Coordinates of C-alpha atoms in Angstrom, one line a residue:
Chain L
M28 CA -68.5 -22.8 0.8
D29 CA -68.5 -20.7 -2.2
L30 CA -66.1 -22.2 -4.9
S31 CA -66.7 -19.5 -7.3
L32 CA -64.3 -17.4 -5.3
L33 CA -61.5 -20.0 -5.3
P34 CA -59.4 -18.5 -8.2
Q35 CA -59.5 -15.0 -6.4
F36 CA -58.3 -16.5 -3.2
L37 CA -55.5 -18.5 -5.1
I38 CA -54.3 -15.2 -6.7
T39 CA -54.3 -13.4 -3.5
G40 CA -52.5 -16.2 -1.9
L41 CA -49.9 -16.5 -4.6
S42 CA -49.2 -12.7 -4.3
T43 CA -48.7 -12.9 -0.5
G44 CA -46.9 -16.2 -0.8
A45 CA -44.3 -14.9 -3.4
L46 CA -43.4 -12.3 -1.0
Y47 CA -43.0 -14.7 1.8
A48 CA -40.8 -16.7 -0.5
L49 CA -38.7 -13.7 -1.3
I50 CA -38.1 -12.8 2.4
T51 CA -37.4 -16.5 3.3
L52 CA -34.9 -16.7 0.5
G53 CA -32.7 -14.1 2.2
F54 CA -33.3 -15.7 5.5
V55 CA -32.2 -19.1 4.3
L56 CA -29.2 -17.6 2.5
V57 CA -28.0 -16.0 5.7
Y58 CA -28.7 -19.4 7.6
R59 CA -26.6 -21.3 5.1
A60 CA -23.7 -18.8 4.9
T61 CA -23.4 -18.2 8.7
S62 CA -25.5 -20.7 10.5
V63 CA -27.4 -17.7 12.2
V64 CA -31.1 -18.1 12.7
N65 CA -31.9 -14.4 12.2
F66 CA -34.7 -13.7 14.6
A67 CA -34.5 -10.1 13.9
I68 CA -35.9 -10.8 10.3
G69 CA -39.1 -9.0 11.1
E70 CA -37.2 -5.9 12.1
F71 CA -35.4 -6.2 8.7
L72 CA -38.8 -5.9 7.0
L73 CA -39.6 -3.0 9.2
V74 CA -36.7 -1.1 8.5
G75 CA -36.9 -1.7 4.8
A76 CA -40.6 -0.6 4.8
Y77 CA -39.5 2.6 6.7
L78 CA -36.6 3.3 4.4
V79 CA -38.9 3.1 1.4
Y80 CA -41.4 5.5 3.4
T81 CA -38.4 7.8 3.9
F82 CA -37.8 8.2 0.2
N83 CA -41.6 8.3 -0.4
V84 CA -42.4 11.4 1.6
A85 CA -40.8 14.9 1.9
P86 CA -38.2 15.9 1.1
F87 CA -37.7 13.2 -1.5
N88 CA -41.3 12.7 -2.6
L89 CA -40.3 9.9 -4.8
P90 CA -43.2 7.7 -6.4
L91 CA -43.4 4.3 -4.7
P92 CA -41.6 2.2 -7.3
L93 CA -38.8 4.6 -7.5
A94 CA -38.5 5.0 -3.8
M95 CA -38.2 1.1 -3.5
L96 CA -35.5 1.2 -6.0
V97 CA -33.6 3.8 -4.1
A98 CA -34.2 2.1 -0.7
L99 CA -32.8 -1.2 -1.9
P100 CA -29.1 -0.3 -1.9
V101 CA -29.6 1.5 1.6
A102 CA -31.2 -1.7 2.9
F103 CA -28.4 -3.8 1.5
L104 CA -25.9 -1.5 3.2
F105 CA -28.0 -1.9 6.5
G106 CA -27.8 -5.6 6.3
W107 CA -24.0 -5.6 5.4
L108 CA -23.4 -3.3 8.6
I109 CA -25.4 -5.6 10.8
E110 CA -23.1 -8.4 9.6
R111 CA -19.8 -6.4 10.1
G112 CA -20.7 -4.9 13.5
F113 CA -22.9 -7.5 15.1
V114 CA -22.7 -10.9 13.5
R115 CA -19.0 -11.3 12.5
P116 CA -17.7 -10.8 16.2
L117 CA -19.9 -13.7 17.4
L118 CA -19.2 -16.2 14.6
G119 CA -17.9 -19.3 15.9
R120 CA -19.5 -18.8 19.3
N121 CA -21.9 -21.0 20.9
V122 CA -25.2 -21.3 18.9
V123 CA -27.4 -20.2 21.8
A124 CA -25.1 -17.1 22.3
V125 CA -25.8 -16.2 18.6
I126 CA -29.5 -16.7 18.9
M127 CA -29.7 -14.5 22.1
A128 CA -27.7 -11.8 20.4
T129 CA -30.2 -11.7 17.4
I130 CA -33.0 -11.5 20.0
G131 CA -31.1 -8.6 21.5
L132 CA -30.9 -7.1 18.0
V133 CA -34.7 -7.2 17.7
A134 CA -35.0 -5.1 20.9
T135 CA -32.4 -2.7 19.6
L136 CA -33.8 -2.3 16.1
D137 CA -37.4 -1.9 17.5
G138 CA -36.1 1.0 19.6
V139 CA -34.0 2.6 16.9
A140 CA -36.8 2.4 14.5
Q141 CA -39.1 4.1 17.0
L142 CA -36.6 6.9 17.5
V143 CA -36.0 7.5 13.9
W144 CA -39.6 7.1 12.5
G145 CA -41.9 7.2 15.5
A146 CA -44.1 4.6 16.9
D147 CA -47.2 5.5 15.0
Q148 CA -48.6 4.0 11.8
K149 CA -47.5 5.7 8.6
A150 CA -49.2 5.7 5.2
Y151 CA -47.3 5.6 1.9
N152 CA -47.7 8.4 -0.5
G153 CA -49.5 7.2 -3.6
E154 CA -50.3 3.6 -4.7
L155 CA -48.4 1.0 -6.6
P156 CA -49.0 1.8 -10.3
G157 CA -50.9 -0.4 -12.6
Q158 CA -54.6 -1.0 -13.7
P159 CA -56.4 -4.0 -12.3
I160 CA -57.1 -6.7 -14.6
V161 CA -60.5 -8.2 -14.8
L162 CA -61.0 -11.8 -16.1
G163 CA -64.7 -12.5 -15.6
S164 CA -65.2 -12.5 -11.9
L165 CA -61.5 -12.6 -11.3
V166 CA -59.9 -9.3 -10.3
L167 CA -56.1 -9.0 -10.4
T168 CA -55.4 -5.9 -8.4
A169 CA -52.2 -3.8 -9.0
R170 CA -51.0 -5.0 -5.7
S171 CA -51.3 -8.7 -6.3
M172 CA -49.7 -8.3 -9.6
W173 CA -46.7 -6.4 -8.1
G174 CA -46.4 -9.2 -5.4
I175 CA -46.4 -12.0 -8.0
V176 CA -44.3 -10.4 -10.6
V177 CA -41.7 -9.0 -8.2
G178 CA -41.8 -11.9 -5.7
I179 CA -41.3 -14.7 -8.2
G180 CA -39.3 -12.8 -10.7
V181 CA -36.6 -11.8 -8.2
A182 CA -36.6 -15.2 -6.6
L183 CA -36.0 -16.8 -10.0
L184 CA -33.4 -14.2 -11.0
L185 CA -31.6 -14.9 -7.5
I186 CA -31.8 -18.7 -8.0
A187 CA -30.3 -18.5 -11.4
L188 CA -27.5 -16.2 -10.2
L189 CA -26.6 -18.5 -7.3
R190 CA -26.7 -21.4 -9.7
Y191 CA -24.8 -20.0 -12.7
S192 CA -22.8 -16.9 -11.9
R193 CA -19.3 -17.1 -10.5
Y194 CA -20.3 -15.0 -7.5
G195 CA -23.2 -17.3 -6.8
V196 CA -20.8 -20.5 -7.0
M197 CA -18.5 -18.7 -4.5
I198 CA -21.3 -17.9 -2.1
R199 CA -22.4 -21.5 -2.2
A200 CA -18.8 -22.6 -1.6
V201 CA -18.3 -20.3 1.4
S202 CA -21.7 -21.4 2.7
E203 CA -20.4 -25.0 2.7
S204 CA -17.1 -24.4 4.1
E205 CA -15.5 -21.2 4.9
T206 CA -12.1 -22.6 5.8
A207 CA -11.9 -24.5 2.3
A208 CA -13.0 -21.3 0.6
L209 CA -10.3 -19.3 2.3
A210 CA -7.7 -21.9 1.4
L211 CA -8.4 -21.1 -2.1
G212 CA -8.2 -17.4 -1.6
I213 CA -12.0 -16.8 -1.8
N214 CA -12.8 -13.7 0.0
A215 CA -15.2 -15.4 2.4
P216 CA -15.8 -12.4 4.7
R217 CA -17.0 -10.4 1.6
M218 CA -19.3 -13.2 0.4
V219 CA -21.0 -13.3 3.9
G220 CA -21.4 -9.6 3.9
I221 CA -23.0 -9.7 0.5
V222 CA -25.3 -12.4 1.8
W223 CA -26.5 -10.4 4.7
G224 CA -26.8 -7.3 2.5
L225 CA -29.0 -9.4 0.1
S226 CA -31.0 -10.7 2.8
A227 CA -31.8 -7.3 4.2
A228 CA -32.5 -6.0 0.7
L229 CA -35.0 -9.0 0.1
A230 CA -36.6 -8.3 3.4
A231 CA -37.1 -4.7 2.5
L232 CA -38.5 -5.5 -0.9
G233 CA -40.9 -8.0 0.7
G234 CA -41.7 -5.8 3.7
V235 CA -42.8 -2.8 1.5
L236 CA -44.9 -4.9 -0.8
L237 CA -46.7 -6.6 2.1
A238 CA -47.2 -3.2 3.7
S239 CA -48.2 -1.3 0.6
A240 CA -51.8 -1.3 1.6
S241 CA -51.6 -0.6 5.3
G242 CA -48.5 1.5 5.2
P243 CA -45.3 0.9 7.4
G244 CA -45.9 0.3 11.0
F245 CA -44.9 -2.2 13.7
H246 CA -47.5 -4.7 12.5
V247 CA -44.9 -5.6 9.7
I248 CA -42.6 -7.3 12.2
A249 CA -45.5 -9.9 12.7
L250 CA -45.4 -10.6 8.9
G251 CA -41.7 -11.2 9.2
L252 CA -42.4 -14.1 11.5
M253 CA -44.0 -16.0 8.6
V254 CA -40.3 -16.9 7.4
F255 CA -40.2 -19.5 10.3
P256 CA -42.8 -21.8 9.1
V257 CA -41.9 -21.1 5.5
A258 CA -38.2 -21.9 6.0
I259 CA -38.8 -24.8 8.2
L260 CA -41.3 -26.3 5.8
G261 CA -38.9 -25.8 2.7
G262 CA -36.2 -27.5 4.7
M263 CA -34.2 -24.5 6.3
D264 CA -31.3 -24.6 3.9
S265 CA -33.0 -25.1 0.5
V266 CA -33.5 -22.2 -1.7
P267 CA -36.1 -23.7 -4.1
G268 CA -37.7 -25.1 -0.9
A269 CA -38.1 -21.5 0.5
V270 CA -40.0 -20.4 -2.7
I271 CA -42.3 -23.5 -3.0
A272 CA -43.1 -23.4 0.7
G273 CA -43.6 -19.6 0.6
L274 CA -46.2 -19.9 -2.3
A275 CA -47.8 -22.9 -0.6
L276 CA -48.3 -21.3 2.8
G277 CA -49.5 -17.9 1.1
V278 CA -52.1 -19.9 -0.7
V279 CA -53.2 -21.8 2.4
Q280 CA -53.5 -18.6 4.4
A281 CA -55.8 -17.1 1.8
L282 CA -57.8 -20.1 1.5
S283 CA -58.1 -20.1 5.3
T284 CA -59.1 -16.4 5.3
G285 CA -61.6 -17.2 2.8
Y286 CA -63.2 -20.4 4.1
L287 CA -62.3 -20.9 7.7
E288 CA -61.9 -17.6 9.3
G289 CA -65.8 -17.2 9.6
S290 CA -66.3 -20.3 11.7
L291 CA -62.8 -20.4 13.2
P292 CA -61.6 -16.9 13.9
G293 CA -57.8 -16.7 14.3
I294 CA -57.2 -20.0 12.5
T295 CA -55.4 -18.2 9.7
E296 CA -52.6 -17.1 12.0
A297 CA -52.2 -20.5 13.4
I298 CA -52.6 -22.7 10.3
P299 CA -49.1 -22.3 8.8
F300 CA -47.6 -23.6 12.0
V301 CA -50.0 -26.5 12.1
I302 CA -49.0 -27.5 8.7
V303 CA -45.4 -27.2 9.5
L304 CA -45.8 -29.6 12.5
L305 CA -47.7 -32.1 10.3
V306 CA -45.1 -32.1 7.6
L307 CA -42.1 -32.3 10.1
L308 CA -43.8 -35.5 11.4
L309 CA -43.5 -37.1 8.0
R310 CA -40.4 -35.5 6.8
P311 CA -38.0 -34.3 9.5
Y312 CA -35.8 -32.3 7.1
G313 CA -38.7 -30.4 5.6
L314 CA -40.0 -30.7 2.1
F315 CA -36.6 -29.9 0.4
G316 CA -34.1 -30.2 3.1
Q317 CA -30.6 -31.2 1.7
S318 CA -30.0 -34.8 2.2
R319 CA -26.6 -35.0 3.8
I320 CA -23.7 -36.6 1.7
E321 CA -22.0 -39.0 3.9
R322 CA -19.3 -41.5 3.0
V323 CA -19.1 -44.7 4.9
Chain X
M22 CA 9.5 -20.1 -8.0
A23 CA 9.4 -19.2 -4.5
S24 CA 11.0 -19.8 -1.1
L25 CA 9.4 -20.6 2.2
N26 CA 11.2 -20.0 5.5
V27 CA 9.7 -20.9 8.9
E28 CA 11.8 -20.0 12.0
N29 CA 11.3 -21.2 15.5
L30 CA 7.5 -21.2 15.1
K31 CA 5.2 -21.7 18.3
V32 CA 1.5 -22.1 17.9
V33 CA -1.1 -22.6 20.6
Y34 CA -4.6 -23.5 20.3
R35 CA -7.2 -21.9 22.5
G36 CA -4.4 -20.2 24.3
V37 CA -3.2 -23.1 26.2
I38 CA -2.6 -26.2 23.9
L39 CA 1.0 -25.9 22.6
A40 CA 0.9 -27.5 19.2
L41 CA 4.2 -26.3 17.8
N42 CA 7.1 -25.6 20.1
G43 CA 9.8 -24.0 18.0
V44 CA 9.8 -25.5 14.5
S45 CA 12.1 -24.2 11.8
L46 CA 11.8 -25.3 8.2
R47 CA 12.8 -24.0 4.8
A48 CA 12.0 -24.8 1.2
E49 CA 14.3 -23.4 -1.4
P50 CA 12.6 -22.2 -4.7
G51 CA 11.6 -25.3 -6.8
E52 CA 12.5 -27.6 -4.0
A53 CA 10.2 -30.5 -2.8
V54 CA 10.3 -30.9 1.0
G55 CA 8.6 -33.7 2.9
L56 CA 7.1 -33.2 6.5
L57 CA 6.8 -36.4 8.2
G58 CA 5.8 -37.6 11.6
P59 CA 3.1 -39.4 13.6
N60 CA -0.4 -38.3 14.4
G61 CA -0.5 -35.1 16.6
A62 CA 3.1 -34.2 15.9
G63 CA 2.0 -30.7 14.6
K64 CA 2.2 -31.3 10.9
S65 CA -1.4 -30.0 10.0
T66 CA -0.9 -27.1 12.5
L67 CA 2.2 -26.1 10.5
V68 CA 0.2 -26.2 7.3
R69 CA -2.5 -24.0 8.9
A70 CA -0.1 -21.6 10.3
I71 CA 1.8 -21.2 6.9
A72 CA -1.5 -20.7 5.1
G73 CA -2.7 -18.0 7.6
L74 CA -5.8 -20.3 8.5
L75 CA -4.9 -20.7 12.2
H76 CA -7.7 -18.6 13.5
Q77 CA -10.2 -20.8 11.8
Y78 CA -9.1 -23.5 14.3
E79 CA -8.8 -21.1 17.3
G80 CA -5.2 -21.1 17.1
R81 CA -2.5 -18.4 16.9
V82 CA 1.3 -17.8 16.5
L83 CA 2.8 -17.3 19.7
D84 CA 6.3 -16.8 18.6
G85 CA 8.6 -17.3 15.5
K86 CA 8.4 -16.0 12.0
I87 CA 7.1 -17.2 8.6
T88 CA 8.5 -15.7 5.4
L89 CA 7.4 -16.3 1.8
N90 CA 9.9 -15.1 -0.7
G91 CA 11.4 -12.9 2.1
Q92 CA 8.0 -11.3 3.0
D93 CA 6.8 -11.7 6.5
I94 CA 3.5 -13.7 6.5
T95 CA 3.6 -14.8 10.1
H96 CA 0.4 -12.9 10.9
A97 CA -1.0 -12.6 7.4
S98 CA -4.6 -13.5 6.6
A99 CA -5.3 -16.5 4.4
L100 CA -6.3 -14.1 1.5
K101 CA -3.0 -12.4 1.7
V102 CA -1.1 -15.6 1.6
A103 CA -3.2 -16.8 -1.2
A104 CA -2.4 -13.7 -3.1
L105 CA 1.3 -14.2 -2.7
G106 CA 0.8 -17.6 -4.6
L107 CA 0.8 -20.2 -1.8
T108 CA -2.1 -22.6 -1.9
P109 CA -2.6 -25.2 0.8
I110 CA -4.5 -28.4 0.2
L111 CA -6.0 -29.2 3.6
E112 CA -6.3 -32.6 5.1
G113 CA -9.5 -34.5 4.9
R114 CA -10.2 -33.8 1.4
P115 CA -12.2 -30.6 1.7
V116 CA -13.9 -30.4 -1.6
F117 CA -17.2 -28.6 -1.6
R118 CA -19.3 -31.6 -1.5
Y119 CA -22.7 -30.1 -2.4
L120 CA -21.1 -28.4 -5.6
T121 CA -20.5 -30.2 -8.8
V122 CA -17.0 -31.1 -9.9
L123 CA -17.2 -28.2 -12.4
E124 CA -18.6 -25.7 -9.8
N125 CA -15.6 -26.6 -7.5
L126 CA -13.3 -25.7 -10.2
T127 CA -15.2 -22.5 -10.9
A128 CA -14.9 -21.5 -7.2
A129 CA -11.2 -22.2 -7.3
A130 CA -10.8 -20.1 -10.5
H131 CA -12.3 -17.1 -8.9
K132 CA -9.4 -14.7 -9.6
L133 CA -8.6 -15.9 -13.2
S134 CA -10.2 -14.3 -16.5
P135 CA -13.0 -16.5 -17.9
A136 CA -10.5 -17.4 -20.7
R137 CA -7.7 -18.3 -18.6
A138 CA -10.0 -20.2 -16.2
R139 CA -11.3 -22.1 -19.3
A140 CA -7.9 -23.1 -20.3
I141 CA -6.7 -24.4 -17.1
T142 CA -9.9 -26.2 -16.6
E143 CA -9.3 -28.0 -19.8
E144 CA -5.9 -28.9 -18.8
V145 CA -7.2 -30.3 -15.5
F146 CA -9.7 -32.4 -17.5
A147 CA -7.0 -33.6 -19.9
R148 CA -4.9 -34.8 -16.8
F149 CA -7.8 -36.3 -15.1
P150 CA -10.2 -37.6 -17.5
R151 CA -12.2 -39.2 -14.8
L152 CA -13.1 -35.6 -13.5
Y153 CA -14.4 -34.7 -16.9
E154 CA -16.7 -37.7 -17.0
R155 CA -18.1 -36.8 -13.6
R156 CA -18.1 -33.1 -14.1
R157 CA -21.7 -32.7 -13.4
E158 CA -21.9 -34.8 -10.3
Q159 CA -21.9 -33.5 -6.7
A160 CA -18.1 -33.8 -5.4
G161 CA -19.4 -35.5 -2.3
Y162 CA -20.1 -38.6 -4.3
L163 CA -16.6 -38.9 -5.7
S164 CA -14.3 -41.6 -4.6
G165 CA -11.4 -40.6 -2.3
G166 CA -8.9 -40.6 -5.2
E167 CA -11.1 -38.6 -7.5
Q168 CA -11.6 -36.1 -4.6
Q169 CA -7.9 -35.8 -4.2
M170 CA -7.4 -35.2 -8.0
L171 CA -10.2 -32.6 -7.9
L172 CA -8.4 -30.8 -5.1
L173 CA -5.2 -30.8 -7.1
G174 CA -7.1 -29.5 -10.2
M175 CA -8.6 -26.7 -7.9
A176 CA -5.2 -25.9 -6.6
L177 CA -3.9 -25.7 -10.2
L178 CA -6.7 -23.0 -10.8
T179 CA -5.3 -20.8 -8.2
E180 CA -2.0 -20.8 -10.2
P181 CA 0.3 -21.5 -7.2
R182 CA 4.0 -21.1 -6.7
V183 CA 4.1 -22.9 -3.5
L184 CA 1.9 -25.9 -3.0
V185 CA 1.5 -27.3 0.5
V186 CA -0.3 -30.7 0.5
D187 CA -1.4 -32.2 3.8
E188 CA -1.7 -36.0 3.7
P189 CA -2.9 -36.7 0.2
S190 CA -2.5 -40.4 0.6
L191 CA -4.7 -40.7 3.6
G192 CA -7.2 -43.5 3.1
L193 CA -6.3 -44.2 -0.5
A194 CA -5.5 -47.6 -2.0
P195 CA -1.7 -48.0 -2.5
I196 CA -2.1 -47.8 -6.4
L197 CA -3.9 -44.5 -6.0
V198 CA -1.2 -43.2 -3.5
E199 CA 1.4 -44.0 -6.1
E200 CA -0.8 -42.1 -8.8
V201 CA -1.1 -39.0 -6.6
M202 CA 2.6 -38.9 -6.0
R203 CA 3.3 -39.2 -9.7
V204 CA 0.8 -36.4 -10.5
L205 CA 2.4 -34.2 -7.7
G206 CA 5.9 -34.9 -9.2
E207 CA 4.7 -33.9 -12.7
L208 CA 3.1 -30.8 -11.7
R209 CA 6.1 -29.8 -9.7
R210 CA 8.3 -30.1 -12.7
E211 CA 6.0 -28.6 -15.3
K212 CA 5.0 -25.6 -13.1
G213 CA 8.3 -25.2 -11.3
L214 CA 6.4 -25.4 -8.0
T215 CA 7.9 -25.3 -4.6
L216 CA 6.3 -28.3 -2.9
I217 CA 5.8 -29.1 0.8
L218 CA 4.4 -32.5 1.2
V219 CA 3.0 -33.5 4.6
E220 CA 2.7 -37.3 5.0
Q221 CA 2.4 -40.1 7.4
N222 CA 3.1 -42.4 4.7
A223 CA 7.0 -42.0 4.6
R224 CA 7.6 -44.4 1.8
A225 CA 5.3 -42.5 -0.7
A226 CA 6.8 -39.2 0.3
F227 CA 10.2 -40.3 -0.3
S228 CA 9.6 -41.1 -3.8
L229 CA 8.9 -37.3 -4.4
V230 CA 10.9 -35.1 -2.0
E231 CA 14.6 -34.2 -1.7
R232 CA 14.7 -33.3 2.0
V233 CA 12.4 -34.4 4.8
Y234 CA 11.8 -33.0 8.2
V235 CA 10.4 -35.3 10.9
L236 CA 8.2 -33.6 13.4
E237 CA 7.4 -35.1 16.8
Q238 CA 5.5 -33.5 19.6
G239 CA 5.7 -30.1 18.2
R240 CA 9.4 -30.1 17.5
V241 CA 11.7 -31.1 14.6
A242 CA 13.2 -34.4 15.6
F243 CA 15.1 -35.0 12.3
E244 CA 16.2 -33.0 9.4
G245 CA 18.0 -34.0 6.4
S246 CA 18.0 -35.3 2.9
T247 CA 15.9 -38.2 1.8
Q248 CA 18.8 -40.6 1.4
V249 CA 20.0 -39.8 4.9
A250 CA 16.6 -40.3 6.4
Q251 CA 16.2 -43.5 4.5
S252 CA 19.5 -44.8 5.9
D253 CA 18.9 -43.7 9.4
A254 CA 17.9 -46.6 11.4
D255 CA 16.5 -44.6 14.3
V256 CA 14.4 -42.4 12.1
M257 CA 12.9 -45.1 10.2
E258 CA 12.2 -47.1 13.5
F259 CA 10.9 -44.4 15.8
Y260 CA 9.1 -42.0 13.7
L261 CA 8.2 -43.6 10.4
G262 CA 7.4 -47.1 11.6
A263 CA 9.2 -48.6 8.7
G264 CA 12.0 -50.5 10.5
A265 CA 13.8 -53.1 8.5
S266 CA 14.4 -55.3 11.5
G267 CA 12.2 -58.4 12.0
G268 CA 8.8 -58.6 13.6
F269 CA 6.8 -56.5 15.9
A270 CA 8.1 -58.1 19.2
E271 CA 11.8 -57.5 18.2
A272 CA 11.0 -53.9 17.3
K273 CA 9.3 -53.3 20.5
R274 CA 12.4 -54.6 22.4
Y275 CA 14.8 -52.6 20.3
R276 CA 12.7 -49.5 21.0
R277 CA 12.7 -50.2 24.7
R278 CA 16.4 -50.7 24.7
K279 CA 16.8 -47.5 22.7
R280 CA 14.8 -45.6 25.1
W281 CA 17.3 -46.4 28.0
V282 CA 20.4 -45.4 26.0

């Protein structure tokens, strides 16, 4: 084991982990607001990554950061439309029915994405801007910095908004009880639409940054599946939990790639799930699951 | 001031369970009306129907009409009803338990300007100092009485003209019931509210309202002024369980005899 590479692995891990955190944040918000486990989250990443690609190539030819900025509102609209057309009619139905429906959404979105963008691997035009920072043996690539800065920055911003802004309080209120919110005249359907839009926008941001090296393609979907171990580890309904669990699993994966992959090929894919199993044995509600307030 | 009128309302849940079978009720501007009756009589259903919240409970209006200030709100959404100035306080003390007291008030104040919201929040805290002391605690940890006060405060922040309160006394100690009724009376006078008070605790309701409706099995079984209701032995005995006559055995015999008449 070569410990001199440890800081490098940590940085790489934090960068992917921050993006996992970002995507999971959206996933958890959706779960809290609508109790829907969005199995199509991988497709949200895919659509987001492709949307950025669309603005990145002809006829738009926008540089990557600008393409991301333009694609975000479109991704938001996409999530909002999914909620309107697909989730809302099913709300209040059997949980299994809703889960099956999101699995149906997976197939639908896969097909639509292939029709629109084709099935082949694409490449982004240009790189994420920024000079790599070299600190001794440690190299901070532009991509790592984008991951860390955007991932953690946006996550903190969102947490602050949820906590302190009026809209954030309203979203949390609706997430807890739609009926009680409606009784106060809070526009619950609008809040739920916003949450789905946010989730899609966050997935787009995470998707494009995770795919910035490889370019958008169907392998992005598999990256989206990381929200499941991250969300479960964080406690499923905890926003800070999602961030911390995302960073932790990102680092674990990077360390596993660095140290274990040589002797145990394939372990990196499995290790987040192994950790989740171990943690759930000790803490059934995950690391930061909300402890239920009950009056006796 | 606002008037509420319910005409011959029929409500079903899940398409088959008839919860209201032709209920009519009116509340004049500034009036306080009590809605009494046993469990399962349809009181809460009426509240949900008025507030536009039936579909949240898989219910719908089958027949009849609800008007608020002459405007038809029979099938209006909860948001529409709220916009017209009617605020329900639902049963079971539905505060947002994971939000702090302050956040609960913020959520309720969503349509007010920040300055107005601050002014009314201060008014709420002045009225309920206990809420101020516990403003940073999660509402789920408040006592039942405090939660009821919080709900009243939240309702005030919606600036209602009609307030419909569903069973505020449920599970509260008698001294707190008195307190809640006193506050409701004050608010009603100060704000010129039209008040619909749903209660099982008839004695508590009588202290506040001018007229009562007694609901039984989805119908109005009695309608009249508070004085008449209180002096009507049958109403007291059958529906409100507050008969003046002797012990339980005697009451039972009386009921049995009445049933044959």
